Amino acid sequence: MEPSSSNTGFFQQLPVLKNQFHDDASLQRVAKLFLPASLLDHIGPETAQLGDHVLSQDIFDHVTDAEKNQPYLRGNGRDAFGNPKSELVVTEGWKRLQDFGFEKGVVALNYDTDYGPYTRLVQFMRCHLWGASCANTLCPAAMQDGAARLLKRHLAKQDSSSMTPTQRRVFQNAFDHFTSRDSTKAWTSGQWMTERTGGSDVSLTETVATYDPYPAGDGNPATPWANPEEGIPLGPWSITGFKWFSSATDSQATILLAMTQPGKGVSAFFAPMRRHNPSLVSATGRPGGTELNGVTIQRLKNKFGTQSLPTAELELKGMRGWLIGDEGKGIQEISTILNITRVHTTVSSLAYLGRSLAVAKAFALVREVGVGKGKRVPLSNHPLHMRTLSGTATEYHAMMLLVFYTLYVLGLDERPPSSPPNHTVTETSRAPSPPPHLVAPLLRVLSSLHKAYVCEHVVPLVFGCMEALGGVGYLVNAESEHLNVARLFRDACVGAIWEGTTDVLSSDTLRALKHPATGRDSLAALDWLVDSALSSSGGEASASIRREWASLRARLVAEDQPALLPDARQLVFRLAEIQMAALFVLDAVADPGPEVEAMCQRYLAKKGFAGAAAVAVDAAQGLRLDQAIVYSASSLPPLSGARGEEGQGSKL
């Protein structure tokens, strides 16, 4: 017996994370299900390279820096003589991570690359790999993406009455910055909705915009510039108010809501964050410079998670901006951004879960535990541990199917098959493609449904991965940042709050289904999805999914919205589970195998679909099957001792 010391005795071998593009079996399956094979072959090498880069030590060092050296206001918002001065300071780690995202095109890919309706899927596969390594830089990138989508929609309008030539030039300039891969030119965007009166409810907005154009004409030397080098003037609207949350305080521009006239509703505006001021004098006496565009950073928020992200309260006094669309139509305009930011939030939540599961898998390969009579085995050979992780992997895959199908429909909405892509795609997806007239009604439901369910259910699953590491999982492992599941858990908790809480989105889903003009179309779209996903599968399990949908549908049709509202969460969660069950069957039929069939059977049984009892196998077969679910059949860990042969799974 040798006593241990601080430097002698047993030391746990560090787990090694593998490239998730190859190692994440769920990501591989959704890629094969939703992307044509030729396109997957085309994007595979570059996506795999990204999977390596996001696990590099340089990236994790930047994450640690961004988390440790958090954003702050220089001088607490004052200069040496007490004058107000809103100067936000962010760490170099944050800047380097943001530059990495720009250069890898996590937003730009959707605008400078055309894979037809599959472009969004390719983009978000990359975001999924990047999300857990980006230290929340994907938050401002999400709003950047939404702003780019909104401006692109307006720039596509040929009606000259929709905007002036100067406004079109301003919007085009901003769009070019939002979609650039050049880190010296790329912009992120804010999305300012929340005020003290409410978050998702903007009906009582206290920010006011007044049309007050400058007397000087465009091109006059007296014209106030946002950016004189690019010839971009400030807008004709003066905006004053207070924004309670801004999660992209270091952005270069923002989309915000404000009232223009009593009783007319809120309007949407584009505004640069900074403006040129020729009267400024630098510390060295150089004349001219830039300042915030009528914005004062009141204070930075102290948050439970997303601590690297600068979130602030902002006071606006005469912020100059440009009206987007028509007055009073701000909700319709901002909804374009919300459709994008909600998807980004959900994909980030799944990225946290995917990485947490990767850490738990890697830890199980190197951590040994006692199993009685002096025998020790790796956790990867412990039957209970593998059953627990296989349950997490099954839930993860169900949610991946729902979210990536939502992305597929989003891609169909943005790039209909009628407009051929620049890249030659020789095959179609194995996933069912809705008829053109059902794309928009289906997206209307899925855009709220997928976030309401996934962001709520990810949190306990990430916690389960943290628990799988034991005490070390509870530690903030900044010294081994790639194992820092505690950070991922903290950051994952915000998903169910940002861009609409679970209750807000559950209510919105019911609103879509009960809408007097379009609700029937959304129900018809869901009918089509269930029927199409199950069209190649018979048996009691598929029949049970159809019965569950018929029962839920009957209630949605029979009861009015106020009667349904108290049960909105329960109804929306069940609706999501029905869609995931149908997609699970679709996946298992499209690419069958013992592990996916067992996952599907277990999921259906757990969620209470009749006739879907999990198939019983002996202990040795059960362990091998659980290992195949967790690690994939091609990457099974070696058995410790005689554990029997691999299970054969079950047929649907």
PDB file of C-alpha atoms in Angstrom, residues 245-462:
ATOM      1  CA  PHE A 245     -32.265  43.873 -22.899  1.00  0.00           C
ATOM      2  CA  SER A 246     -29.799  44.049 -25.776  1.00  0.00           C
ATOM      3  CA  SER A 247     -27.838  40.841 -26.245  1.00  0.00           C
ATOM      4  CA  ALA A 248     -25.529  42.161 -28.948  1.00  0.00           C
ATOM      5  CA  THR A 249     -24.322  45.395 -27.400  1.00  0.00           C
ATOM      6  CA  ASP A 250     -21.072  45.277 -29.396  1.00  0.00           C
ATOM      7  CA  SER A 251     -22.907  44.983 -32.717  1.00  0.00           C
ATOM      8  CA  GLN A 252     -22.454  47.493 -35.542  1.00  0.00           C
ATOM      9  CA  ALA A 253     -26.183  47.925 -36.258  1.00  0.00           C
ATOM     10  CA  THR A 254     -29.570  46.973 -34.907  1.00  0.00           C
ATOM     11  CA  ILE A 255     -33.177  46.323 -35.839  1.00  0.00           C
ATOM     12  CA  LEU A 256     -35.514  47.819 -33.232  1.00  0.00           C
ATOM     13  CA  LEU A 257     -39.171  48.509 -32.553  1.00  0.00           C
ATOM     14  CA  ALA A 258     -40.705  51.901 -31.725  1.00  0.00           C
ATOM     15  CA  MET A 259     -44.050  53.677 -31.760  1.00  0.00           C
ATOM     16  CA  THR A 260     -44.617  56.380 -34.376  1.00  0.00           C
ATOM     17  CA  GLN A 261     -48.234  57.417 -33.748  1.00  0.00           C
ATOM     18  CA  PRO A 262     -50.729  56.681 -30.960  1.00  0.00           C
ATOM     19  CA  GLY A 263     -52.875  53.659 -31.734  1.00  0.00           C
ATOM     20  CA  LYS A 264     -50.980  52.736 -34.893  1.00  0.00           C
ATOM     21  CA  GLY A 265     -48.901  49.906 -33.457  1.00  0.00           C
ATOM     22  CA  VAL A 266     -45.148  49.472 -33.388  1.00  0.00           C
ATOM     23  CA  SER A 267     -42.885  50.000 -36.367  1.00  0.00           C
ATOM     24  CA  ALA A 268     -39.513  48.466 -37.228  1.00  0.00           C
ATOM     25  CA  PHE A 269     -36.348  50.453 -37.838  1.00  0.00           C
ATOM     26  CA  PHE A 270     -32.783  49.848 -38.961  1.00  0.00           C
ATOM     27  CA  ALA A 271     -30.133  51.941 -37.211  1.00  0.00           C
ATOM     28  CA  PRO A 272     -26.320  51.922 -37.158  1.00  0.00           C
ATOM     29  CA  MET A 273     -24.775  51.722 -33.696  1.00  0.00           C
ATOM     30  CA  ARG A 274     -22.246  54.477 -34.385  1.00  0.00           C
ATOM     31  CA  ARG A 275     -22.153  57.779 -36.247  1.00  0.00           C
ATOM     32  CA  HIS A 276     -19.478  60.133 -37.480  1.00  0.00           C
ATOM     33  CA  ASN A 277     -18.910  63.290 -35.417  1.00  0.00           C
ATOM     34  CA  PRO A 278     -16.517  65.824 -37.005  1.00  0.00           C
ATOM     35  CA  SER A 279     -16.327  67.838 -33.773  1.00  0.00           C
ATOM     36  CA  LEU A 280     -14.753  65.027 -31.774  1.00  0.00           C
ATOM     37  CA  VAL A 281     -11.079  65.370 -30.884  1.00  0.00           C
ATOM     38  CA  SER A 282      -8.968  62.303 -30.110  1.00  0.00           C
ATOM     39  CA  ALA A 283      -6.544  62.040 -27.179  1.00  0.00           C
ATOM     40  CA  THR A 284      -3.733  62.964 -29.581  1.00  0.00           C
ATOM     41  CA  GLY A 285      -5.611  66.019 -30.900  1.00  0.00           C
ATOM     42  CA  ARG A 286      -6.754  64.449 -34.159  1.00  0.00           C
ATOM     43  CA  PRO A 287     -10.105  65.933 -35.274  1.00  0.00           C
ATOM     44  CA  GLY A 288     -13.123  63.811 -36.143  1.00  0.00           C
ATOM     45  CA  GLY A 289     -14.191  60.368 -35.008  1.00  0.00           C
ATOM     46  CA  THR A 290     -17.145  58.131 -34.289  1.00  0.00           C
ATOM     47  CA  GLU A 291     -19.480  57.910 -31.332  1.00  0.00           C
ATOM     48  CA  LEU A 292     -22.529  55.878 -30.396  1.00  0.00           C
ATOM     49  CA  ASN A 293     -25.579  56.849 -32.423  1.00  0.00           C
ATOM     50  CA  GLY A 294     -27.627  58.440 -29.656  1.00  0.00           C
ATOM     51  CA  VAL A 295     -27.140  55.381 -27.419  1.00  0.00           C
ATOM     52  CA  THR A 296     -26.044  55.313 -23.777  1.00  0.00           C
ATOM     53  CA  ILE A 297     -25.135  51.970 -22.220  1.00  0.00           C
ATOM     54  CA  GLN A 298     -26.892  52.253 -18.878  1.00  0.00           C
ATOM     55  CA  ARG A 299     -25.434  49.081 -17.365  1.00  0.00           C
ATOM     56  CA  LEU A 300     -24.452  45.533 -18.275  1.00  0.00           C
ATOM     57  CA  LYS A 301     -26.593  42.649 -17.073  1.00  0.00           C
ATOM     58  CA  ASN A 302     -25.252  40.163 -14.519  1.00  0.00           C
ATOM     59  CA  LYS A 303     -26.499  36.791 -15.783  1.00  0.00           C
ATOM     60  CA  PHE A 304     -26.577  33.164 -14.644  1.00  0.00           C
ATOM     61  CA  GLY A 305     -25.145  31.998 -17.980  1.00  0.00           C
ATOM     62  CA  THR A 306     -23.986  33.430 -21.331  1.00  0.00           C
ATOM     63  CA  GLN A 307     -21.547  35.478 -19.278  1.00  0.00           C
ATOM     64  CA  SER A 308     -19.171  36.160 -22.162  1.00  0.00           C
ATOM     65  CA  LEU A 309     -21.997  37.867 -24.071  1.00  0.00           C
ATOM     66  CA  PRO A 310     -22.403  41.639 -23.491  1.00  0.00           C
ATOM     67  CA  THR A 311     -26.065  42.162 -22.584  1.00  0.00           C
ATOM     68  CA  ALA A 312     -27.072  45.684 -21.575  1.00  0.00           C
ATOM     69  CA  GLU A 313     -29.759  48.204 -20.758  1.00  0.00           C
ATOM     70  CA  LEU A 314     -29.710  50.995 -23.326  1.00  0.00           C
ATOM     71  CA  GLU A 315     -31.050  54.536 -23.226  1.00  0.00           C
ATOM     72  CA  LEU A 316     -31.802  56.007 -26.645  1.00  0.00           C
ATOM     73  CA  LYS A 317     -31.868  59.780 -27.190  1.00  0.00           C
ATOM     74  CA  GLY A 318     -32.200  60.872 -30.784  1.00  0.00           C
ATOM     75  CA  MET A 319     -30.882  57.652 -32.291  1.00  0.00           C
ATOM     76  CA  ARG A 320     -31.118  58.099 -36.054  1.00  0.00           C
ATOM     77  CA  GLY A 321     -32.670  55.272 -38.033  1.00  0.00           C
ATOM     78  CA  TRP A 322     -34.528  54.160 -41.157  1.00  0.00           C
ATOM     79  CA  LEU A 323     -38.094  52.856 -41.228  1.00  0.00           C
ATOM     80  CA  ILE A 324     -38.398  49.270 -42.484  1.00  0.00           C
ATOM     81  CA  GLY A 325     -41.606  48.675 -44.416  1.00  0.00           C
ATOM     82  CA  ASP A 326     -44.786  50.474 -43.388  1.00  0.00           C
ATOM     83  CA  GLU A 327     -45.564  52.277 -40.166  1.00  0.00           C
ATOM     84  CA  GLY A 328     -47.434  50.093 -37.678  1.00  0.00           C
ATOM     85  CA  LYS A 329     -46.204  46.846 -39.286  1.00  0.00           C
ATOM     86  CA  GLY A 330     -43.268  46.279 -36.975  1.00  0.00           C
ATOM     87  CA  ILE A 331     -44.534  42.939 -35.650  1.00  0.00           C
ATOM     88  CA  GLN A 332     -44.763  41.508 -39.168  1.00  0.00           C
ATOM     89  CA  GLU A 333     -41.267  42.791 -39.976  1.00  0.00           C
ATOM     90  CA  ILE A 334     -39.630  41.551 -36.789  1.00  0.00           C
ATOM     91  CA  SER A 335     -41.272  38.130 -37.207  1.00  0.00           C
ATOM     92  CA  THR A 336     -38.938  37.538 -40.168  1.00  0.00           C
ATOM     93  CA  ILE A 337     -36.014  37.899 -37.773  1.00  0.00           C
ATOM     94  CA  LEU A 338     -37.693  35.832 -35.048  1.00  0.00           C
ATOM     95  CA  ASN A 339     -38.162  32.880 -37.411  1.00  0.00           C
ATOM     96  CA  ILE A 340     -34.381  32.868 -37.897  1.00  0.00           C
ATOM     97  CA  THR A 341     -33.262  33.638 -34.335  1.00  0.00           C
ATOM     98  CA  ARG A 342     -35.567  30.968 -32.905  1.00  0.00           C
ATOM     99  CA  VAL A 343     -33.986  28.345 -35.137  1.00  0.00           C
ATOM    100  CA  HIS A 344     -30.517  29.557 -34.144  1.00  0.00           C
ATOM    101  CA  THR A 345     -31.444  29.347 -30.453  1.00  0.00           C
ATOM    102  CA  THR A 346     -32.775  25.806 -30.843  1.00  0.00           C
ATOM    103  CA  VAL A 347     -29.758  24.613 -32.833  1.00  0.00           C
ATOM    104  CA  SER A 348     -27.479  26.125 -30.175  1.00  0.00           C
ATOM    105  CA  SER A 349     -29.405  24.225 -27.486  1.00  0.00           C
ATOM    106  CA  LEU A 350     -28.892  20.992 -29.411  1.00  0.00           C
ATOM    107  CA  ALA A 351     -25.228  21.900 -29.917  1.00  0.00           C
ATOM    108  CA  TYR A 352     -24.830  22.120 -26.128  1.00  0.00           C
ATOM    109  CA  LEU A 353     -26.503  18.733 -25.728  1.00  0.00           C
ATOM    110  CA  GLY A 354     -24.504  17.125 -28.533  1.00  0.00           C
ATOM    111  CA  ARG A 355     -21.223  18.346 -27.041  1.00  0.00           C
ATOM    112  CA  SER A 356     -22.253  17.390 -23.496  1.00  0.00           C
ATOM    113  CA  LEU A 357     -23.088  13.896 -24.710  1.00  0.00           C
ATOM    114  CA  ALA A 358     -19.715  13.751 -26.508  1.00  0.00           C
ATOM    115  CA  VAL A 359     -17.938  14.619 -23.247  1.00  0.00           C
ATOM    116  CA  ALA A 360     -19.938  12.000 -21.326  1.00  0.00           C
ATOM    117  CA  LYS A 361     -19.127   9.372 -23.980  1.00  0.00           C
ATOM    118  CA  ALA A 362     -15.423  10.213 -23.913  1.00  0.00           C
ATOM    119  CA  PHE A 363     -15.349  10.138 -20.104  1.00  0.00           C
ATOM    120  CA  ALA A 364     -17.041   6.721 -20.034  1.00  0.00           C
ATOM    121  CA  LEU A 365     -14.250   5.283 -22.180  1.00  0.00           C
ATOM    122  CA  VAL A 366     -11.489   6.198 -19.698  1.00  0.00           C
ATOM    123  CA  ARG A 367     -13.202   6.118 -16.299  1.00  0.00           C
ATOM    124  CA  GLU A 368     -13.291   2.772 -14.481  1.00  0.00           C
ATOM    125  CA  VAL A 369     -15.704   1.805 -11.701  1.00  0.00           C
ATOM    126  CA  GLY A 370     -16.011  -1.171  -9.393  1.00  0.00           C
ATOM    127  CA  VAL A 371     -18.657  -3.784 -10.131  1.00  0.00           C
ATOM    128  CA  GLY A 372     -18.073  -6.091  -7.163  1.00  0.00           C
ATOM    129  CA  LYS A 373     -15.572  -8.736  -6.040  1.00  0.00           C
ATOM    130  CA  GLY A 374     -12.625  -6.528  -6.895  1.00  0.00           C
ATOM    131  CA  LYS A 375     -13.555  -6.267 -10.545  1.00  0.00           C
ATOM    132  CA  ARG A 376     -13.402  -2.943 -12.353  1.00  0.00           C
ATOM    133  CA  VAL A 377     -14.739  -2.006 -15.773  1.00  0.00           C
ATOM    134  CA  PRO A 378     -14.849   1.192 -17.837  1.00  0.00           C
ATOM    135  CA  LEU A 379     -18.122   3.079 -17.544  1.00  0.00           C
ATOM    136  CA  SER A 380     -18.575   2.297 -21.231  1.00  0.00           C
ATOM    137  CA  ASN A 381     -19.032  -1.351 -20.183  1.00  0.00           C
ATOM    138  CA  HIS A 382     -21.321  -0.629 -17.235  1.00  0.00           C
ATOM    139  CA  PRO A 383     -24.875  -1.728 -18.164  1.00  0.00           C
ATOM    140  CA  LEU A 384     -26.727   0.939 -16.176  1.00  0.00           C
ATOM    141  CA  HIS A 385     -24.475   3.783 -17.332  1.00  0.00           C
ATOM    142  CA  MET A 386     -24.832   2.739 -20.959  1.00  0.00           C
ATOM    143  CA  ARG A 387     -28.605   2.414 -20.633  1.00  0.00           C
ATOM    144  CA  THR A 388     -28.750   5.923 -19.164  1.00  0.00           C
ATOM    145  CA  LEU A 389     -26.614   7.447 -21.937  1.00  0.00           C
ATOM    146  CA  SER A 390     -28.508   5.530 -24.614  1.00  0.00           C
ATOM    147  CA  GLY A 391     -31.723   7.102 -23.299  1.00  0.00           C
ATOM    148  CA  THR A 392     -30.142  10.549 -23.637  1.00  0.00           C
ATOM    149  CA  ALA A 393     -28.918   9.710 -27.147  1.00  0.00           C
ATOM    150  CA  THR A 394     -32.420   8.583 -28.127  1.00  0.00           C
ATOM    151  CA  GLU A 395     -34.075  11.790 -26.906  1.00  0.00           C
ATOM    152  CA  TYR A 396     -31.322  13.796 -28.613  1.00  0.00           C
ATOM    153  CA  HIS A 397     -31.907  12.083 -31.935  1.00  0.00           C
ATOM    154  CA  ALA A 398     -35.673  12.624 -31.782  1.00  0.00           C
ATOM    155  CA  MET A 399     -35.141  16.359 -31.282  1.00  0.00           C
ATOM    156  CA  MET A 400     -32.470  16.484 -34.001  1.00  0.00           C
ATOM    157  CA  LEU A 401     -35.015  15.007 -36.425  1.00  0.00           C
ATOM    158  CA  LEU A 402     -37.632  17.624 -35.543  1.00  0.00           C
ATOM    159  CA  VAL A 403     -35.240  20.575 -35.710  1.00  0.00           C
ATOM    160  CA  PHE A 404     -33.496  19.589 -38.926  1.00  0.00           C
ATOM    161  CA  TYR A 405     -36.816  18.863 -40.597  1.00  0.00           C
ATOM    162  CA  THR A 406     -37.883  22.381 -39.561  1.00  0.00           C
ATOM    163  CA  LEU A 407     -34.690  23.654 -41.208  1.00  0.00           C
ATOM    164  CA  TYR A 408     -35.529  21.677 -44.334  1.00  0.00           C
ATOM    165  CA  VAL A 409     -38.948  23.347 -44.515  1.00  0.00           C
ATOM    166  CA  LEU A 410     -37.355  26.748 -43.849  1.00  0.00           C
ATOM    167  CA  GLY A 411     -35.054  26.116 -46.805  1.00  0.00           C
ATOM    168  CA  LEU A 412     -38.007  25.202 -49.008  1.00  0.00           C
ATOM    169  CA  ASP A 413     -39.721  28.436 -47.993  1.00  0.00           C
ATOM    170  CA  GLU A 414     -36.682  30.593 -48.754  1.00  0.00           C
ATOM    171  CA  ARG A 415     -35.559  28.748 -51.898  1.00  0.00           C
ATOM    172  CA  PRO A 416     -38.451  26.900 -53.559  1.00  0.00           C
ATOM    173  CA  PRO A 417     -37.474  24.011 -55.873  1.00  0.00           C
ATOM    174  CA  SER A 418     -38.720  26.139 -58.784  1.00  0.00           C
ATOM    175  CA  SER A 419     -35.542  28.250 -58.498  1.00  0.00           C
ATOM    176  CA  PRO A 420     -32.631  25.917 -59.403  1.00  0.00           C
ATOM    177  CA  PRO A 421     -29.513  26.097 -57.203  1.00  0.00           C
ATOM    178  CA  ASN A 422     -26.093  27.094 -58.487  1.00  0.00           C
ATOM    179  CA  HIS A 423     -24.627  23.833 -57.192  1.00  0.00           C
ATOM    180  CA  THR A 424     -25.759  20.818 -59.189  1.00  0.00           C
ATOM    181  CA  VAL A 425     -27.680  18.510 -56.842  1.00  0.00           C
ATOM    182  CA  THR A 426     -28.201  15.233 -58.649  1.00  0.00           C
ATOM    183  CA  GLU A 427     -30.621  13.622 -56.173  1.00  0.00           C
ATOM    184  CA  THR A 428     -33.395  14.715 -53.864  1.00  0.00           C
ATOM    185  CA  SER A 429     -33.672  14.314 -50.123  1.00  0.00           C
ATOM    186  CA  ARG A 430     -35.032  11.085 -48.657  1.00  0.00           C
ATOM    187  CA  ALA A 431     -37.249  13.226 -46.420  1.00  0.00           C
ATOM    188  CA  PRO A 432     -40.746  14.006 -47.721  1.00  0.00           C
ATOM    189  CA  SER A 433     -41.046  17.417 -49.338  1.00  0.00           C
ATOM    190  CA  PRO A 434     -44.381  19.158 -48.686  1.00  0.00           C
ATOM    191  CA  PRO A 435     -46.440  20.434 -51.612  1.00  0.00           C
ATOM    192  CA  PRO A 436     -45.675  24.118 -52.290  1.00  0.00           C
ATOM    193  CA  HIS A 437     -49.016  25.319 -50.923  1.00  0.00           C
ATOM    194  CA  LEU A 438     -48.335  23.636 -47.550  1.00  0.00           C
ATOM    195  CA  VAL A 439     -44.762  24.885 -47.014  1.00  0.00           C
ATOM    196  CA  ALA A 440     -45.681  28.219 -45.392  1.00  0.00           C
ATOM    197  CA  PRO A 441     -48.494  26.789 -43.176  1.00  0.00           C
ATOM    198  CA  LEU A 442     -46.197  23.978 -42.009  1.00  0.00           C
ATOM    199  CA  LEU A 443     -43.343  26.379 -41.250  1.00  0.00           C
ATOM    200  CA  ARG A 444     -45.731  28.648 -39.336  1.00  0.00           C
ATOM    201  CA  VAL A 445     -46.395  25.829 -36.853  1.00  0.00           C
ATOM    202  CA  LEU A 446     -42.927  24.267 -36.737  1.00  0.00           C
ATOM    203  CA  SER A 447     -41.136  27.580 -36.138  1.00  0.00           C
ATOM    204  CA  SER A 448     -42.736  27.904 -32.686  1.00  0.00           C
ATOM    205  CA  LEU A 449     -43.266  24.194 -31.995  1.00  0.00           C
ATOM    206  CA  HIS A 450     -39.662  23.065 -32.369  1.00  0.00           C
ATOM    207  CA  LYS A 451     -38.253  25.733 -30.056  1.00  0.00           C
ATOM    208  CA  ALA A 452     -40.984  25.356 -27.421  1.00  0.00           C
ATOM    209  CA  TYR A 453     -40.237  21.654 -27.041  1.00  0.00           C
ATOM    210  CA  VAL A 454     -36.508  21.351 -27.658  1.00  0.00           C
ATOM    211  CA  CYS A 455     -35.163  24.265 -25.617  1.00  0.00           C
ATOM    212  CA  GLU A 456     -37.254  23.174 -22.624  1.00  0.00           C
ATOM    213  CA  HIS A 457     -36.218  19.508 -22.794  1.00  0.00           C
ATOM    214  CA  VAL A 458     -32.531  20.021 -23.540  1.00  0.00           C
ATOM    215  CA  VAL A 459     -31.767  21.470 -20.092  1.00  0.00           C
ATOM    216  CA  PRO A 460     -32.345  18.329 -17.962  1.00  0.00           C
ATOM    217  CA  LEU A 461     -30.551  16.220 -20.571  1.00  0.00           C
ATOM    218  CA  VAL A 462     -27.454  18.435 -20.442  1.00  0.00           C
TER     219      VAL A 462
END
